[in-house]
PDB file of C-alpha atoms in Angstrom:
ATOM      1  CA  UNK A   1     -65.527 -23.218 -29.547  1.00 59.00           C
ATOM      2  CA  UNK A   2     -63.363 -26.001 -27.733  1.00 65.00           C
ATOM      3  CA  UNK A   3     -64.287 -27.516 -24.247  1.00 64.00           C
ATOM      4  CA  UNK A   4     -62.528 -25.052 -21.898  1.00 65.00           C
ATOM      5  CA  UNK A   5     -64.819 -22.064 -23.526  1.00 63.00           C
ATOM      6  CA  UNK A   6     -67.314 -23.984 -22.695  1.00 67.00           C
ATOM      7  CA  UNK A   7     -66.506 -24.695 -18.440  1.00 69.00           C
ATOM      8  CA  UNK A   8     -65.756 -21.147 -18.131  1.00 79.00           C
ATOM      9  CA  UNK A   9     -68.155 -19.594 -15.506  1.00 84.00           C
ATOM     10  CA  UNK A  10     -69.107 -15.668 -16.267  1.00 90.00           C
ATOM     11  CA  UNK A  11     -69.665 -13.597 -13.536  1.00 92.00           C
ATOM     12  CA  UNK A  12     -70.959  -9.771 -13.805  1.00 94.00           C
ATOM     13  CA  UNK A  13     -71.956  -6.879 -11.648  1.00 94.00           C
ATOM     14  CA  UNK A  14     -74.821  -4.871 -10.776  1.00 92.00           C
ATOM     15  CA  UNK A  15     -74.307  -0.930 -10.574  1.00 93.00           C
ATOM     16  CA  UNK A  16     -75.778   0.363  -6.824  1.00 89.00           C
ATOM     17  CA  UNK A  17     -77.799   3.017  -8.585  1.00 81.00           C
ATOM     18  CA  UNK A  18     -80.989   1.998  -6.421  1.00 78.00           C
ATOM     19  CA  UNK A  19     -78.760   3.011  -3.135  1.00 80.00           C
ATOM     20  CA  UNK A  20     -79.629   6.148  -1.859  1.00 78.00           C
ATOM     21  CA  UNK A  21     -76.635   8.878  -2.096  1.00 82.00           C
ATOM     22  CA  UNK A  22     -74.899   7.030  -5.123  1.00 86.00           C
ATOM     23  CA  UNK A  23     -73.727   9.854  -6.895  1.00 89.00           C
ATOM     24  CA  UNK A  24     -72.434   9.906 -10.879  1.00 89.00           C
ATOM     25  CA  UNK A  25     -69.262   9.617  -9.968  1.00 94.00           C
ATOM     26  CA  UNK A  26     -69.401   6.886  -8.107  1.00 93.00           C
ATOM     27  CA  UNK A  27     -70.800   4.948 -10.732  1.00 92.00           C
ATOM     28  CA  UNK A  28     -68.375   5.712 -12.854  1.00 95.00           C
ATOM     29  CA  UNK A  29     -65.664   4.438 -10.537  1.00 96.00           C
ATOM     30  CA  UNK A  30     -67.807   1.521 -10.199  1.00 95.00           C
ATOM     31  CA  UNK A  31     -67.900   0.857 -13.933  1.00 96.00           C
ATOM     32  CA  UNK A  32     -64.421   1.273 -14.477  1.00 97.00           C
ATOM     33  CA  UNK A  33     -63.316  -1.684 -11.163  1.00 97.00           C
ATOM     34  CA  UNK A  34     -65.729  -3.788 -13.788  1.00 96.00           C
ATOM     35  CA  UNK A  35     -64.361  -3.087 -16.808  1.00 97.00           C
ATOM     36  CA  UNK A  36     -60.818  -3.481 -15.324  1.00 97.00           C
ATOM     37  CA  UNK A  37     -61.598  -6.397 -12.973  1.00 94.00           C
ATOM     38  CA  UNK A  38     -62.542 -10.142 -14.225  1.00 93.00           C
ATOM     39  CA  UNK A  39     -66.226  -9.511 -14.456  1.00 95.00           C
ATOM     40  CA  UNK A  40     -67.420 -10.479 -17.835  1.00 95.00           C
ATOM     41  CA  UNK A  41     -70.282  -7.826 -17.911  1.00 96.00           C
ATOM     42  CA  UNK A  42     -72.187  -4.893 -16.349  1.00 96.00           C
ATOM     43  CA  UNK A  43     -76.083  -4.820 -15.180  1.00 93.00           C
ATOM     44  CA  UNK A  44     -78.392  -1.786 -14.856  1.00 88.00           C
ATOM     45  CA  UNK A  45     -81.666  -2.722 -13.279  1.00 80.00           C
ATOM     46  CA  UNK A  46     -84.482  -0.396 -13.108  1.00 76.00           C
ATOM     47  CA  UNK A  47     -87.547  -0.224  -9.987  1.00 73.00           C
ATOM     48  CA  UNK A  48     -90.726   0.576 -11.311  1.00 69.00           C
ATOM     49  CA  UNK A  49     -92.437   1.094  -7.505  1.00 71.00           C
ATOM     50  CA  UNK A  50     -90.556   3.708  -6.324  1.00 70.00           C
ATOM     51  CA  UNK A  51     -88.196   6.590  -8.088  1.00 72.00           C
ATOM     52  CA  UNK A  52     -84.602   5.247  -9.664  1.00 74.00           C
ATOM     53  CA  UNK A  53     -82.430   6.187 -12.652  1.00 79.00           C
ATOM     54  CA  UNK A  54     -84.089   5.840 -15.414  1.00 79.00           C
ATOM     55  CA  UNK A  55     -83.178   2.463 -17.195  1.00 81.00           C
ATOM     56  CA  UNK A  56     -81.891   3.260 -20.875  1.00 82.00           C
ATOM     57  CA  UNK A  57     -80.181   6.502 -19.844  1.00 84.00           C
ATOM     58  CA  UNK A  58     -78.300   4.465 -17.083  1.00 87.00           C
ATOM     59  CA  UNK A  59     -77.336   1.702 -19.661  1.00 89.00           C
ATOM     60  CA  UNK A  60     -76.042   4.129 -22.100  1.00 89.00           C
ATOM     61  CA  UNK A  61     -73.857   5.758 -19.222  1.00 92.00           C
ATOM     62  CA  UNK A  62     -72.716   2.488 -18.535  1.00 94.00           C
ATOM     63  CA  UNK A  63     -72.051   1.644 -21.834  1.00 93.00           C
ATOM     64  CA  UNK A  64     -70.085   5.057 -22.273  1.00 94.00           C
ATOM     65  CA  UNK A  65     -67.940   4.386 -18.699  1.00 95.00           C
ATOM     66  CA  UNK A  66     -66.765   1.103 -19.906  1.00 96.00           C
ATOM     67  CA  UNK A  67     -65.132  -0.808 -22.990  1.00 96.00           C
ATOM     68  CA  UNK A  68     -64.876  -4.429 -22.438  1.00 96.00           C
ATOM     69  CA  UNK A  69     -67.535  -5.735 -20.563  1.00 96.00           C
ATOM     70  CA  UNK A  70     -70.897  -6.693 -21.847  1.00 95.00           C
ATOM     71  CA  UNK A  71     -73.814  -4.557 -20.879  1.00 94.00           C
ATOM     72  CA  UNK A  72     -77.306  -6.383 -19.347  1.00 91.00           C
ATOM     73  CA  UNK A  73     -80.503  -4.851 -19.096  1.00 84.00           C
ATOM     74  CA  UNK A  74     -83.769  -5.831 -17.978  1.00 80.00           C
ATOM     75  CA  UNK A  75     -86.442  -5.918 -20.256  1.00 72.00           C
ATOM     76  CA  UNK A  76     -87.651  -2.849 -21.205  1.00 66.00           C
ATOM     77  CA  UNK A  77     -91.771  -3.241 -20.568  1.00 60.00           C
ATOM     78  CA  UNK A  78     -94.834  -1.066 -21.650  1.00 56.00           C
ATOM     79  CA  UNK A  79     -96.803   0.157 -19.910  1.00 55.00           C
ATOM     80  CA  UNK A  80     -94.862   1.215 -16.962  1.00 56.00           C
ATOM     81  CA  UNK A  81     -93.569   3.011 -18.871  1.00 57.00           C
ATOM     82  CA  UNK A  82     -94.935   6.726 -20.725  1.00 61.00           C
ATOM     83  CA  UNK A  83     -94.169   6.136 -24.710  1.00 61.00           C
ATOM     84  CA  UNK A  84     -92.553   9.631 -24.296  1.00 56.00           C
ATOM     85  CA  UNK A  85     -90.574   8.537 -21.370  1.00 61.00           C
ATOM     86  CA  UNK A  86     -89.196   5.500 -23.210  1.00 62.00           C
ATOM     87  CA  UNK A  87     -89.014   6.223 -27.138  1.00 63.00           C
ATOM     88  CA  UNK A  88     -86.922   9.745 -26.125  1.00 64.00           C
ATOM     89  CA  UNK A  89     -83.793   7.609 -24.498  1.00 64.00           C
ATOM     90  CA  UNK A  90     -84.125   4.780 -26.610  1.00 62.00           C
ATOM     91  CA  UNK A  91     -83.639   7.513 -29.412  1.00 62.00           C
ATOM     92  CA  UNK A  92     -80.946   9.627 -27.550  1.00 63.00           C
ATOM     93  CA  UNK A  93     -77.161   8.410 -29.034  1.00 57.00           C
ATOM     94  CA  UNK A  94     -75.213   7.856 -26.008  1.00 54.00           C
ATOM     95  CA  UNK A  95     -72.084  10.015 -25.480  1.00 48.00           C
ATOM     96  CA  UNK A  96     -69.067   9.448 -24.009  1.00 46.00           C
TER      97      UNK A  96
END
């Protein structure tokens, strides 16, 4: 790694899954402006106080909508979560 790798400030993006009336498709054209613009990666963030996308099944449609960015999660904590509710994703192979 030389010293311009090194000074070279990474910016990503959050998806807007949390707005109300975001739609699948919209998210999709939102992960491919990423993946085509100069962000470096893609976020999915998950609210445990009131309903939103569920986290792992959000990441793995992100992950499927996009090829060079970098995906970022949140951790994924117990016990908000059911063990059902998390093991079944976290299983699940994503599909493109």
């Amino acid at each position: 790694m030389n010293i311009r790798e090194l000074n070279i400030v990474k910016i990503g993006m959050t998806l807007p899954s949390f707005v109300v009336g975001v739609d699948g498709p919209t998210i999709r054209e939102w992960c491919a402006r990423i993946d085509d613009g100069r962000f470096s990666c893609v976020a999915v963030g998950e609210r445990i106080a009131y309903p939103s996308p569920e986290l792992l099944s959000s990441l793995a449609f992100a992950a499927a909508a996009t090829q060079r960015v970098r995906l970022v999660s949140p951790i994924v904590g117990r016990p908000p979560h059911a063990a059902l509710r998390t093991a079944e994703p976290a299983a699940t192979p994503a599909r493109p």
